[in-house]
XYZ file of C-alpha atoms in Angstrom:
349
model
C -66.409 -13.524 -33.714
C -66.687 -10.666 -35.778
C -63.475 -9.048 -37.631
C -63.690 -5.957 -35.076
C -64.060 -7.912 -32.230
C -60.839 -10.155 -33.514
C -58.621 -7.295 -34.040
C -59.490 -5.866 -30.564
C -58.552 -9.174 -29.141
C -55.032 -8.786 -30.828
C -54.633 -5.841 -28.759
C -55.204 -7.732 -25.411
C -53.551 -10.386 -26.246
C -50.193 -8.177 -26.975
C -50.549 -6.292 -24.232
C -50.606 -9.554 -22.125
C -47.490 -10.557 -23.585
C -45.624 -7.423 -23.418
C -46.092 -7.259 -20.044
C -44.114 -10.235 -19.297
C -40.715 -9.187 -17.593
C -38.050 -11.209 -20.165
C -40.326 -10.560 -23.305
C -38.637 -10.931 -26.873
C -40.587 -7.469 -27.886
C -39.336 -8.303 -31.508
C -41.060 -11.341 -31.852
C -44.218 -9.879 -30.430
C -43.908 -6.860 -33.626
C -43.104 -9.305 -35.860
C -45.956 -11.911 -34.633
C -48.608 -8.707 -34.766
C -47.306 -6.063 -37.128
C -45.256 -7.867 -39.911
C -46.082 -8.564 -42.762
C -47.449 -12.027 -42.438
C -48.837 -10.791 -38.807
C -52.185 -11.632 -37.754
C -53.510 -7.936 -38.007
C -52.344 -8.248 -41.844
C -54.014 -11.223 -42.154
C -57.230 -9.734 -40.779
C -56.881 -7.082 -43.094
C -56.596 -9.156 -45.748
C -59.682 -11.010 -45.656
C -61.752 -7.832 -45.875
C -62.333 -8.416 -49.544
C -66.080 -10.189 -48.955
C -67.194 -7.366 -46.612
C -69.490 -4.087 -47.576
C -67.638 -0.940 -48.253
C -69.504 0.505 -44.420
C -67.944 -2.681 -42.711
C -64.615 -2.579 -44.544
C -64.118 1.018 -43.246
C -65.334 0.085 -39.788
C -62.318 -3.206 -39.631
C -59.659 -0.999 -41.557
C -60.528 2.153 -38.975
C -59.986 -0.303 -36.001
C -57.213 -2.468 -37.659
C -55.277 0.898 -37.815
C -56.025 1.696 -34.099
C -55.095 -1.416 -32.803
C -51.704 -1.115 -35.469
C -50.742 2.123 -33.380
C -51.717 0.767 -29.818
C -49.517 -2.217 -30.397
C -46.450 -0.180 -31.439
C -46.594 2.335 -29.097
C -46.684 -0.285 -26.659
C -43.441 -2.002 -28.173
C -41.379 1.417 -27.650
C -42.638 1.850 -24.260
C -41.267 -1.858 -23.442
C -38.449 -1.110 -25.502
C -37.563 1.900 -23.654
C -38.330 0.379 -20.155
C -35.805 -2.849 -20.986
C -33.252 -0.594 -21.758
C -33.887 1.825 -18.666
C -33.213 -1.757 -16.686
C -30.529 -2.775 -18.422
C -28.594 0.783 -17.938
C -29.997 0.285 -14.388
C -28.252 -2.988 -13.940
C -24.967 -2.040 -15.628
C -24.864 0.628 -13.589
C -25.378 -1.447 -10.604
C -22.496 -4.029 -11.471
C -20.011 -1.233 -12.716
C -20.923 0.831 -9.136
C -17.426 2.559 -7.930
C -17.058 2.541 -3.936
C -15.444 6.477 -3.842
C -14.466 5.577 -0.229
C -12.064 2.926 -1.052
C -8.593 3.812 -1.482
C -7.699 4.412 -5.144
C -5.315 1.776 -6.468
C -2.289 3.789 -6.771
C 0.169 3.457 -10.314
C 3.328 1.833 -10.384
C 5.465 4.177 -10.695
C 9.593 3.273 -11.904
C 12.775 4.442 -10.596
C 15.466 5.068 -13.127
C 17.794 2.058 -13.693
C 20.865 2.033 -11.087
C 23.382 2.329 -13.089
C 21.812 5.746 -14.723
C 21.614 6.816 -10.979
C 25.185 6.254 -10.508
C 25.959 8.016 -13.937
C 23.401 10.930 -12.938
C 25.487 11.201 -9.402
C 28.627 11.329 -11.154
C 27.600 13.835 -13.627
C 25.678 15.873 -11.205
C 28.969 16.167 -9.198
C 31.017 17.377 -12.306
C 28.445 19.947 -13.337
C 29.013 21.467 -9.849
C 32.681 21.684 -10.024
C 32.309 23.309 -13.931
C 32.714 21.056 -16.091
C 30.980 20.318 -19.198
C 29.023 16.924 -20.107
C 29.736 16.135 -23.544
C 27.277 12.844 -24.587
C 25.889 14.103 -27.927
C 25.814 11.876 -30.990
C 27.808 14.219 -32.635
C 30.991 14.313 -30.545
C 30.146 10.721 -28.481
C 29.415 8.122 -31.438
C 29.328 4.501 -30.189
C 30.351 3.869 -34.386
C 34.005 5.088 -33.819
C 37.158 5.444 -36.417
C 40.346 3.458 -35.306
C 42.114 6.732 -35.619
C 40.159 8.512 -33.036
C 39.718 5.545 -30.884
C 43.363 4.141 -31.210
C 45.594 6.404 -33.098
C 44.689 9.599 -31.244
C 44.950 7.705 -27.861
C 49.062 6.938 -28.946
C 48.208 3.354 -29.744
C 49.040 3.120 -33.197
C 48.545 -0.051 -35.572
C 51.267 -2.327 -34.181
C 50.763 -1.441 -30.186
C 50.375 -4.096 -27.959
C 48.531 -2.613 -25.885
C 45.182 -2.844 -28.460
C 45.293 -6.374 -27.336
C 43.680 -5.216 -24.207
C 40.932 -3.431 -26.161
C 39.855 -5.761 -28.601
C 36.220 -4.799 -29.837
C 34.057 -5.490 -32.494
C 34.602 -4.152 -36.522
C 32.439 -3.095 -39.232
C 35.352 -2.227 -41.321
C 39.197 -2.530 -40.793
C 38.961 1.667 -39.784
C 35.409 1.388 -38.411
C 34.885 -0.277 -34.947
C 32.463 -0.011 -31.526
C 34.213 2.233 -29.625
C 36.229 0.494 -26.486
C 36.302 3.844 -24.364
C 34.960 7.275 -23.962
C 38.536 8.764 -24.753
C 38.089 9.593 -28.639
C 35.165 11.971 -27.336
C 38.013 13.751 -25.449
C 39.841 13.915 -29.184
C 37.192 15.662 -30.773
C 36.626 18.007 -27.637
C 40.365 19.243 -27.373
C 40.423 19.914 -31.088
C 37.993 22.165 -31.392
C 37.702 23.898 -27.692
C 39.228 27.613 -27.791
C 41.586 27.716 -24.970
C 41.747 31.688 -25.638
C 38.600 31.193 -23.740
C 39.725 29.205 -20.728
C 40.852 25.964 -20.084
C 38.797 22.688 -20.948
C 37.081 20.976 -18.351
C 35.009 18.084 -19.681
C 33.480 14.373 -18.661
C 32.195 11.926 -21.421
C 29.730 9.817 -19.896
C 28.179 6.878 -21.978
C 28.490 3.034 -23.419
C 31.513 1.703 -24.770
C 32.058 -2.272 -26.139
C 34.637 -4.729 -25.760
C 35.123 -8.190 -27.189
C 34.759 -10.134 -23.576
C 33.218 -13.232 -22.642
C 30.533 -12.230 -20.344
C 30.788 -13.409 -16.461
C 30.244 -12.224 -13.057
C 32.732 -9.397 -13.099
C 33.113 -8.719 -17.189
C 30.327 -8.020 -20.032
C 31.009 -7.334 -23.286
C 29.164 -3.622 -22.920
C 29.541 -1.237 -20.042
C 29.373 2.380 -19.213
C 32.064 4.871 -18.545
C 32.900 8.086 -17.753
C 36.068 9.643 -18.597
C 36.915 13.086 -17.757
C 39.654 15.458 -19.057
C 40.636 18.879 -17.657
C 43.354 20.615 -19.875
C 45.051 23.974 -19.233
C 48.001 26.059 -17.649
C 49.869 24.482 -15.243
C 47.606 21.402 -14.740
C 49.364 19.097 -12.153
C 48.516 15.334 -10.443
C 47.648 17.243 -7.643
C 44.994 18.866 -9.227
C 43.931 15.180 -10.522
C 44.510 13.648 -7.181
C 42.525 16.635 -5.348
C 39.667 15.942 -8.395
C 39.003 12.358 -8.022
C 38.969 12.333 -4.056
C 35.991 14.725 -4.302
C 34.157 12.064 -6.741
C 35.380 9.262 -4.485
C 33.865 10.890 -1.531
C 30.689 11.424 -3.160
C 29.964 8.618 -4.051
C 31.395 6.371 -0.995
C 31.534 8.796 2.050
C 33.561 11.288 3.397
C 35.474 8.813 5.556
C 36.826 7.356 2.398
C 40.251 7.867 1.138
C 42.037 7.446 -1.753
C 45.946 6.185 -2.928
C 47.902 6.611 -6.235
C 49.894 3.841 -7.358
C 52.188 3.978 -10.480
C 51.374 1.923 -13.603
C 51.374 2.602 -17.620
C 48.921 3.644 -19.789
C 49.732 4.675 -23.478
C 47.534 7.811 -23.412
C 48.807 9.545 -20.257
C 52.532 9.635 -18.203
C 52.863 9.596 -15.695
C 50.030 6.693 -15.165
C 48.498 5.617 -12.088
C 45.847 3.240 -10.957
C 43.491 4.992 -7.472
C 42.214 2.922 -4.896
C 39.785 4.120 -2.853
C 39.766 2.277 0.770
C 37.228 0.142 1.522
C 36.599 0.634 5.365
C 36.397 4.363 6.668
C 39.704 6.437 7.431
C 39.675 8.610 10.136
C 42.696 10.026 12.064
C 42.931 6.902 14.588
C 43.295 4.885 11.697
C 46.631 2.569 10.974
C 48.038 2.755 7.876
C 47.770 -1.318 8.385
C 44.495 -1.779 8.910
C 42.963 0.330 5.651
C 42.274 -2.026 2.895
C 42.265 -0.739 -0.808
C 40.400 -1.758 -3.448
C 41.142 -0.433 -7.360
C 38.962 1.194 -8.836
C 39.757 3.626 -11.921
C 42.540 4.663 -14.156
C 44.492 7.957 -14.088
C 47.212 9.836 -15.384
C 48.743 13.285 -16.993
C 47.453 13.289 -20.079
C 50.682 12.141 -22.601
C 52.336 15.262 -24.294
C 51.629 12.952 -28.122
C 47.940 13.170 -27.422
C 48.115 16.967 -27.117
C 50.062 16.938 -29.857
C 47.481 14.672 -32.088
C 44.905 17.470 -30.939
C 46.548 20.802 -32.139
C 47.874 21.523 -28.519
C 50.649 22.646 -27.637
C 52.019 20.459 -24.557
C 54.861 22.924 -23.832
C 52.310 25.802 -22.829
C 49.294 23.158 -22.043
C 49.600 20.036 -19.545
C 46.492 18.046 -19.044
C 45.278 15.239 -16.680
C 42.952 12.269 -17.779
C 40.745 9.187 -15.895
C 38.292 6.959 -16.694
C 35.497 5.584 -13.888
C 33.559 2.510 -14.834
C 29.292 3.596 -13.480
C 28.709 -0.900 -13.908
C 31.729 -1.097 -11.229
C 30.957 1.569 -8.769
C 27.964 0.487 -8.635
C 28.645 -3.111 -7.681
C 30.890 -1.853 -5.189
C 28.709 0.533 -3.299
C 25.784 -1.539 -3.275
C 27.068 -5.351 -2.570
C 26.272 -6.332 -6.271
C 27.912 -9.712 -7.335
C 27.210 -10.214 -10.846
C 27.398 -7.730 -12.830
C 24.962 -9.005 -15.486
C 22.077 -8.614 -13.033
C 22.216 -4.797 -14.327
C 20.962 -6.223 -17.700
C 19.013 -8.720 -17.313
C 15.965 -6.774 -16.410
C 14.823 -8.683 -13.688
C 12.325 -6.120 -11.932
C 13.172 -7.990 -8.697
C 16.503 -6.501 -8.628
C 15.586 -3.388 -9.929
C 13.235 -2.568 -7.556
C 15.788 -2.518 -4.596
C 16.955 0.297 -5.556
C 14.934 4.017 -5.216
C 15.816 7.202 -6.689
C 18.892 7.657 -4.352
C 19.779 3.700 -5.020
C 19.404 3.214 -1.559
């Protein structure tokens, strides 16, 4: 077999294998075209031949060279056409399927509650202070303590023990030092001050089904001319009956609290009230704090409580909420446990 007739038989012989379906196509170059390949190796042994013969093998050892590879590329190109092809296949989208639709959340309850709450306020004027600024959780004893007319030696801090970074720096136990700040700078040559602070507040309490040692509240403060508990009473029936019904009704009872006088607790009654109702058959459950703001807070603020009288309460969001929707433990609010959570929709229904 003549050198010619060898190198032409390279060409069949690779074209035989790269028509086989799972061909390595590299191994076929390599076994070919590199550089120990059997063409080179036929071109090699040229050295013994006439000049006329050694152009004739070198002529054809070239033409079989380029055969060869453009036969790789074309198998190259065809594998990957069938891989694409079968990719393609296995990643194939069924457009009439329903789309899987994304999980979308709810906010948390009790921010529904709070965004009730607020919502209600905003509609009967007042403002919702809950910046940084004027609403630190960091609080000063003065604003938190002093300013509420509970100075150093009252007993009633006992019931507001919290946590202290300093002996004058503390978490704040309630939303009243926001009111503080408020009154002292609001210009009452403007109108009269109409305010809720909404937000978290921190207590030293062992944590159980009805007590955690961080909660939310809302306190709200409306100060002006001629301010009276009937205005207060007439305020927080509107908030109870937007958040429990209209067939809800409220009752004052007297009781002391160092930042307002007179003081009352408000129940709100559990069952509906309507006119066939006996006075014995409503039952009342507490739920806030009340009271005309005490004339020693105005004072503390730069007001004048002879021309200014002022009314004060604090609701507790965490409570409500338990209340109107049958929770029992009030750490299920944070324990993130999306199986509660999810009972509840936008409206907390």
């Amino acid at each position: 077999m003549t050198l010619v007739e060898e190198l032409q038989g390279f060409l069949k012989e690779a074209t035989t294998e790269l028509a086989k379906p799972n061909v390595d196509v590299e191994a076929v170059r390599v076994t070919f075209l590199g550089k120990k390949g059997k063409i080179t190796g036929v071109l090699k042994s040229m050295k013994d031949l006439s000049i006329d013969e050694k152009k004739e093998v070198g002529q054809v050892g070239n033409q079989v060279r380029t055969a060869i590879q453009e036969k790789i590329e074309e198998k190259k190109a065809a594998q990957a056409a069938a891989a694409l092809e079968e990719k393609l296949a296995a990643e194939t989208l069924d457009v009439t399927l329903p789309g899987a639709k994304p999980k979308i959340g709810t906010p948390h309850v009790l921010q529904q509650i709070m965004d009730e709450i607020e919502a209600h306020f905003l509609g009967l004027g007042y403002q919702i202070i809950d910046d940084p600024v004027d609403s630190p959780e960091v609080e000063t004893d003065e604003y938190n303590f002093e300013r509420e007319n509970l100075p150093k030696d009252h007993p009633a801090r006992d019931m507001q023990d919290t946590f202290y970074i300093t002996p004058e720096i503390l978490l704040r136990t309630q939303t009243s030092p926001v009111q503080s700040r408020v009154m002292e700078k609001h210009d009452f040559s403007k109108g009269p001050l109409k305010m809720i602070a909404p937000g978290k507040v921190y207590r030293r309490d062992t944590d159980d089904a009805t007590h955690s040692h961080q909660f939310h509240q809302v306190e709200g403060l409306v100060v002006g001319k001629n301010i009276t508990m009937a205005d207060l009473k007439g305020t927080l029936l509107s908030i109870m009956q937007e958040l429990f019904g209209e067939k809800h009704q409220i009752r004052l009872r007297p009781s002391y609290f160092p930042f307002t006088e007179p003081s009352v607790e408000v129940d709100v009654s559990w069952n509906e009230v309507t006119a066939d109702t006996k006075p014995e058959d409503i039952k009342w459950i507490e739920v806030l704090g009340a009271g005309m703001t005490h004339p020693n807070v105005l004072k503390m603020d730069g007001i004048d409580p002879e021309e200014y009288t002022a009314f004060a309460f604090g609701l507790g969001p965490d409570r409500f909420a338990m209340l109107k929707y049958g929770v029992e433990d009030i750490r299920q609010f944070y324990l993130n446990d999306t199986r509660f959570l999810e009972q509840f929709n936008e409206r907390g229904n």
